[in-house]
Coordinates of C-alpha atoms in Angstrom, one line a residue:
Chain A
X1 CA 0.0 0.0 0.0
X2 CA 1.2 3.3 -0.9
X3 CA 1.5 5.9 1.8
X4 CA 0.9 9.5 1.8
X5 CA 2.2 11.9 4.4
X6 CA 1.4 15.6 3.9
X7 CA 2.9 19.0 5.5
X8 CA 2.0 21.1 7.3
X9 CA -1.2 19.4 9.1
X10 CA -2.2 23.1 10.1
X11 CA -1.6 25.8 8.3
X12 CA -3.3 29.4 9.2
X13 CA -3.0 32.2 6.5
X14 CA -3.6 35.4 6.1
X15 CA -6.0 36.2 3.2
X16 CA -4.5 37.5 0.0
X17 CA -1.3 35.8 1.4
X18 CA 0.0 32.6 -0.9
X19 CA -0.4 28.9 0.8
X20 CA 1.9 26.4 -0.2
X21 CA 0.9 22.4 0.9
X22 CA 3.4 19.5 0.3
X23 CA 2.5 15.9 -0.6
X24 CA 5.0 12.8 -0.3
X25 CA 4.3 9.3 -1.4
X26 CA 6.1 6.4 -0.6
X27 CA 6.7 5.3 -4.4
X28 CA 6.4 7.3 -7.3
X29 CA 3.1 7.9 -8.9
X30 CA 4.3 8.2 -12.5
X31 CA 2.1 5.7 -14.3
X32 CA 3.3 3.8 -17.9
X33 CA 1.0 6.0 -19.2
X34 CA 2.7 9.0 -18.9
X35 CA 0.5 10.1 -16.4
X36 CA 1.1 10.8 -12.9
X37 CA -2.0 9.8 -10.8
X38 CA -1.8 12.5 -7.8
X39 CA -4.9 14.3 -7.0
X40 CA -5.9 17.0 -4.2
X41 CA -9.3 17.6 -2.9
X42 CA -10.3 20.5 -0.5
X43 CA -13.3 18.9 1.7
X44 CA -15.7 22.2 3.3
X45 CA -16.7 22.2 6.7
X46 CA -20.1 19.7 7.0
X47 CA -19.0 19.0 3.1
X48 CA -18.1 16.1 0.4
X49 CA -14.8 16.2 -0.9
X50 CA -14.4 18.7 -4.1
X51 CA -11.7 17.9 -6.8
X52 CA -9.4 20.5 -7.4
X53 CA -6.5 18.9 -8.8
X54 CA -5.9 15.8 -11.0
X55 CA -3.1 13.7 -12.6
X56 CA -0.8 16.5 -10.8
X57 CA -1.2 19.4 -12.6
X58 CA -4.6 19.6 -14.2
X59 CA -7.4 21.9 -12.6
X60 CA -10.7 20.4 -12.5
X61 CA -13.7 22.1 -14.3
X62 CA -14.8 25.9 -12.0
X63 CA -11.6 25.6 -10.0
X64 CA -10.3 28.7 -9.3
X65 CA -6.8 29.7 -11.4
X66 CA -5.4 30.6 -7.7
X67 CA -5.1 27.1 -7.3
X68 CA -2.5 25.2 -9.1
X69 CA -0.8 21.5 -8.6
X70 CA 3.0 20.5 -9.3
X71 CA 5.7 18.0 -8.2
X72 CA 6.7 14.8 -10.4
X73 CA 7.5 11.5 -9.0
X74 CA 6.9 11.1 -4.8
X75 CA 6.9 15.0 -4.2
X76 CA 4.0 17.0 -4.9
X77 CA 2.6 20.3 -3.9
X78 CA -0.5 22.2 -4.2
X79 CA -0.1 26.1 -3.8
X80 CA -3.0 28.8 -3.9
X81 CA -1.4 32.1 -4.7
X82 CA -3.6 34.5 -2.9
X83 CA -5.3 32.7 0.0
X84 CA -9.3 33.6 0.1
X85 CA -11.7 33.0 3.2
X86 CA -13.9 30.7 1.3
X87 CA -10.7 28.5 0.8
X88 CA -10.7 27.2 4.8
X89 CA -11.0 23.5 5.0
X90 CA -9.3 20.2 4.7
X91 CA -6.9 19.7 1.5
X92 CA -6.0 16.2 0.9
X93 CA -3.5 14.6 -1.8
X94 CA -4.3 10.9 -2.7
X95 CA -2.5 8.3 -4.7
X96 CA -5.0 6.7 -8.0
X97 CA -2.0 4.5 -9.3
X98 CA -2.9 1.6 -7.7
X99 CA -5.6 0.1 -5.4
X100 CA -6.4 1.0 -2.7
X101 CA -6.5 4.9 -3.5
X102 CA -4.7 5.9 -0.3
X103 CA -4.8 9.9 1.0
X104 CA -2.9 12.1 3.3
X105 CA -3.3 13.0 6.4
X106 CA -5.2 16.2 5.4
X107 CA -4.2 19.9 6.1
X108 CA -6.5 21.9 7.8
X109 CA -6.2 25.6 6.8
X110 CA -8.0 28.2 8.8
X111 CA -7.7 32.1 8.1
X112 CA -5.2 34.2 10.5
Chain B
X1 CA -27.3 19.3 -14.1
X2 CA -24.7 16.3 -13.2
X3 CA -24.9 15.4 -10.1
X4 CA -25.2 11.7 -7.6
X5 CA -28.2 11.6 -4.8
X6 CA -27.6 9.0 -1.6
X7 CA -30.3 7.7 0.1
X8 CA -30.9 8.8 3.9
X9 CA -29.1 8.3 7.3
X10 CA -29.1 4.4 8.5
X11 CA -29.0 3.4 12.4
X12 CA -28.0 0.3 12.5
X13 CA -27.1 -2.6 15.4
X14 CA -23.8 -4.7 15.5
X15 CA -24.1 -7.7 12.8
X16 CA -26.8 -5.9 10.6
X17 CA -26.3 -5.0 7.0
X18 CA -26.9 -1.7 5.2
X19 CA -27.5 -1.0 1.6
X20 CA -26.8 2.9 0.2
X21 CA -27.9 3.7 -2.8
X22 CA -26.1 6.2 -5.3
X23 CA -28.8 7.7 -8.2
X24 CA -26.9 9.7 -11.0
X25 CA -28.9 12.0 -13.0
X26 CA -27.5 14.4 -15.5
X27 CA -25.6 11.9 -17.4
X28 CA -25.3 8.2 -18.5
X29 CA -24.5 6.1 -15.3
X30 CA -22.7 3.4 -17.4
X31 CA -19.7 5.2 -19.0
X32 CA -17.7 5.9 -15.8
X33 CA -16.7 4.1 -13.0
X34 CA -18.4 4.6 -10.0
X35 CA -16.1 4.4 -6.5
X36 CA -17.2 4.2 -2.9
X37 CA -15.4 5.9 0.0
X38 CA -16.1 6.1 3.6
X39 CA -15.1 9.1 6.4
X40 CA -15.4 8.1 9.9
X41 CA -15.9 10.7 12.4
X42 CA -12.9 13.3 12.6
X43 CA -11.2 10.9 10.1
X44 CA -9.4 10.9 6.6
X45 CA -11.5 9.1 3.8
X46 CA -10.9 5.5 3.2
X47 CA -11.2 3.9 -0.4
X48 CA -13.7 0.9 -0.5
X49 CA -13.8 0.2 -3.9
X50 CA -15.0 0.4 -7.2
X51 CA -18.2 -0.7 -9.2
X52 CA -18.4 -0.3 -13.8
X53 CA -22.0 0.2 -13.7
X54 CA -22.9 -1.4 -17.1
X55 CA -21.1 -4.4 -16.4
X56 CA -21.3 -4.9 -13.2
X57 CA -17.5 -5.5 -12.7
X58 CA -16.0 -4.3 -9.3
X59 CA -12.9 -4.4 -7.3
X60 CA -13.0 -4.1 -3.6
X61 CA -10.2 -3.1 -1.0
X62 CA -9.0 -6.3 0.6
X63 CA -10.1 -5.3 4.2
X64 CA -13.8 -5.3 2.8
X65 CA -13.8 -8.5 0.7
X66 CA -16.5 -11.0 1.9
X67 CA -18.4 -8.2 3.6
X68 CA -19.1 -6.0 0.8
X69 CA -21.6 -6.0 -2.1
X70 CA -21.4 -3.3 -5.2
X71 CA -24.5 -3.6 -7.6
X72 CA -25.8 -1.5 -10.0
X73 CA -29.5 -1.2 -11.7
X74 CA -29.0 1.0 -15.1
X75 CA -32.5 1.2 -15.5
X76 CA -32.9 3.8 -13.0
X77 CA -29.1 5.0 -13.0
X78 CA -28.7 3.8 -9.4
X79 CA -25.9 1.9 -7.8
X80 CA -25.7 0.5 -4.4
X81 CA -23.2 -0.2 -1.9
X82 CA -23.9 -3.4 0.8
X83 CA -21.6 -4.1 3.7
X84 CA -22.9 -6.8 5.9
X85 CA -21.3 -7.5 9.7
X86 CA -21.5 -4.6 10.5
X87 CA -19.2 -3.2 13.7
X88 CA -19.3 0.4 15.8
X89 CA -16.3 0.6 13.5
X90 CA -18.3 0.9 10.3
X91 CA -19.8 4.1 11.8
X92 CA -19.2 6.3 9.4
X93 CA -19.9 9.1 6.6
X94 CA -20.3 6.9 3.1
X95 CA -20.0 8.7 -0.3
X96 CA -20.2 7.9 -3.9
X97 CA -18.3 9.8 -6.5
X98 CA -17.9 9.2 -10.4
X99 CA -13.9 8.7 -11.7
X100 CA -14.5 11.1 -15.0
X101 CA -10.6 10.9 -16.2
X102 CA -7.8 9.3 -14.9
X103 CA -8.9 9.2 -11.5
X104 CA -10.5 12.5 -11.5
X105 CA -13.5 12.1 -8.8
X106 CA -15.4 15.6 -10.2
X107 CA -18.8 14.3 -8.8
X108 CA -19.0 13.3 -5.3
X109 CA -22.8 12.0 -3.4
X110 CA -24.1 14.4 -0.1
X111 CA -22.6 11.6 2.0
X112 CA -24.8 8.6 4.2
X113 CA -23.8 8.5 7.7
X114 CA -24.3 5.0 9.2
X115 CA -24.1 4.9 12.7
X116 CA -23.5 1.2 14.3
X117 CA -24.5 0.3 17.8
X118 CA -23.2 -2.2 19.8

């Protein structure tokens, strides 16, 4: 099983101030493909999950262009360049290369 | 508009079974995968598995195998998600969500919380 471990686990912000969230996995998640199968998902209080990011670097469909994915490999990172209030929750990375799907630990971000 | 509709909250008591149901409207139910994930209180989610709804193939995590049962009924877009024996450990939020691309889960269900009593 592939194991995800994410950094920081709390991270306040100021809004308009960037946010920067780092995502390891135990192997890499570059796929034959060509594809990288890394994801990250921002779950609202009282809320299901919402994709934000997929196969690393893609933005999903109404995601804000603040938010953008990078990393290659076992190192990732999701960074939103101007932190908004509506952007407090839980951000998780998880692995889709192989079963079982396996996520972070999640990092809560709250505004300063 | 595309979107997945669980059924309702489910109390159950230790050894009982529960059976959520997923209804997609807003596009055809057989052309993606449909996965099933679970959220325990104050807890990360947990991948359960995975159901091709015009098939019927699945693949379920290994800690669920034997107590779990993925159908689907096309007719009326629906999938369900069975897990029998159940444990207070099983208390939990349950969610379906669609894989679109490569993994992408764009679609996610409100959520079922199942709470199991001992």
């Amino acid at each position: 099983e592939i194991v995800m471990t994410q950094s920081p686990l709390s991270l306040p912000v100021t809004p308009g101030e960037p946010a920067s969230i780092s995502c390891r996995s135990t192997q890499s998640l570059l796929h034959s493909s060509g594809n990288t199968y890394l994801n990250w998902f921002l779950q609202k209080p009282g809320q299901s999950p919402q994709l934000l990011i997929y196969v690393a670097s893609n933005r999903a469909s109404g995601v804000p262009d603040r938010f953008s994915g990078g990393g290659s490999g076992t190192e990732f990172t999701l960074k939103i360049s101007r932190v908004e209030a509506e952007d407090v929750g839980i951000y998780y990375c998880m692995q889709g290369l192989q079963t079982p799907y396996t996520f972070g630990q999640g990092t809560k971000l709250e505004i300063k | 508009q595309v979107q997945l509709v669980q059924s309702g909250a489910e109390v159950k008591k230790s050894g009982a079974s529960v059976k959520v149901s997923c209804k997609a409207s807003g596009y055809t139910l057989g052309v993606y995968w449909l996965h099933w994930f679970r959220q325990a209180p104050g807890q990360g989610l947990e991948w359960m598995g995975w159901l091709k709804p015009d098939s019927g193939a699945t693949e379920i995590a290994q800690k669920f195998q034997g107590r779990i049962t993925m159908t689907s009924d096309t007719s009326i877009s629906t999938v369900y998600m069975e897990l029998s024996r159940l444990t207070p450990d099983d208390t939990a939020v349950y969610y379906c969500t669609r894989d679109w691309d490569r993994r992408a889960f764009d679609i996610w269900g409100q959520g079922t919380m199942v709470a199991v009593s001992s």
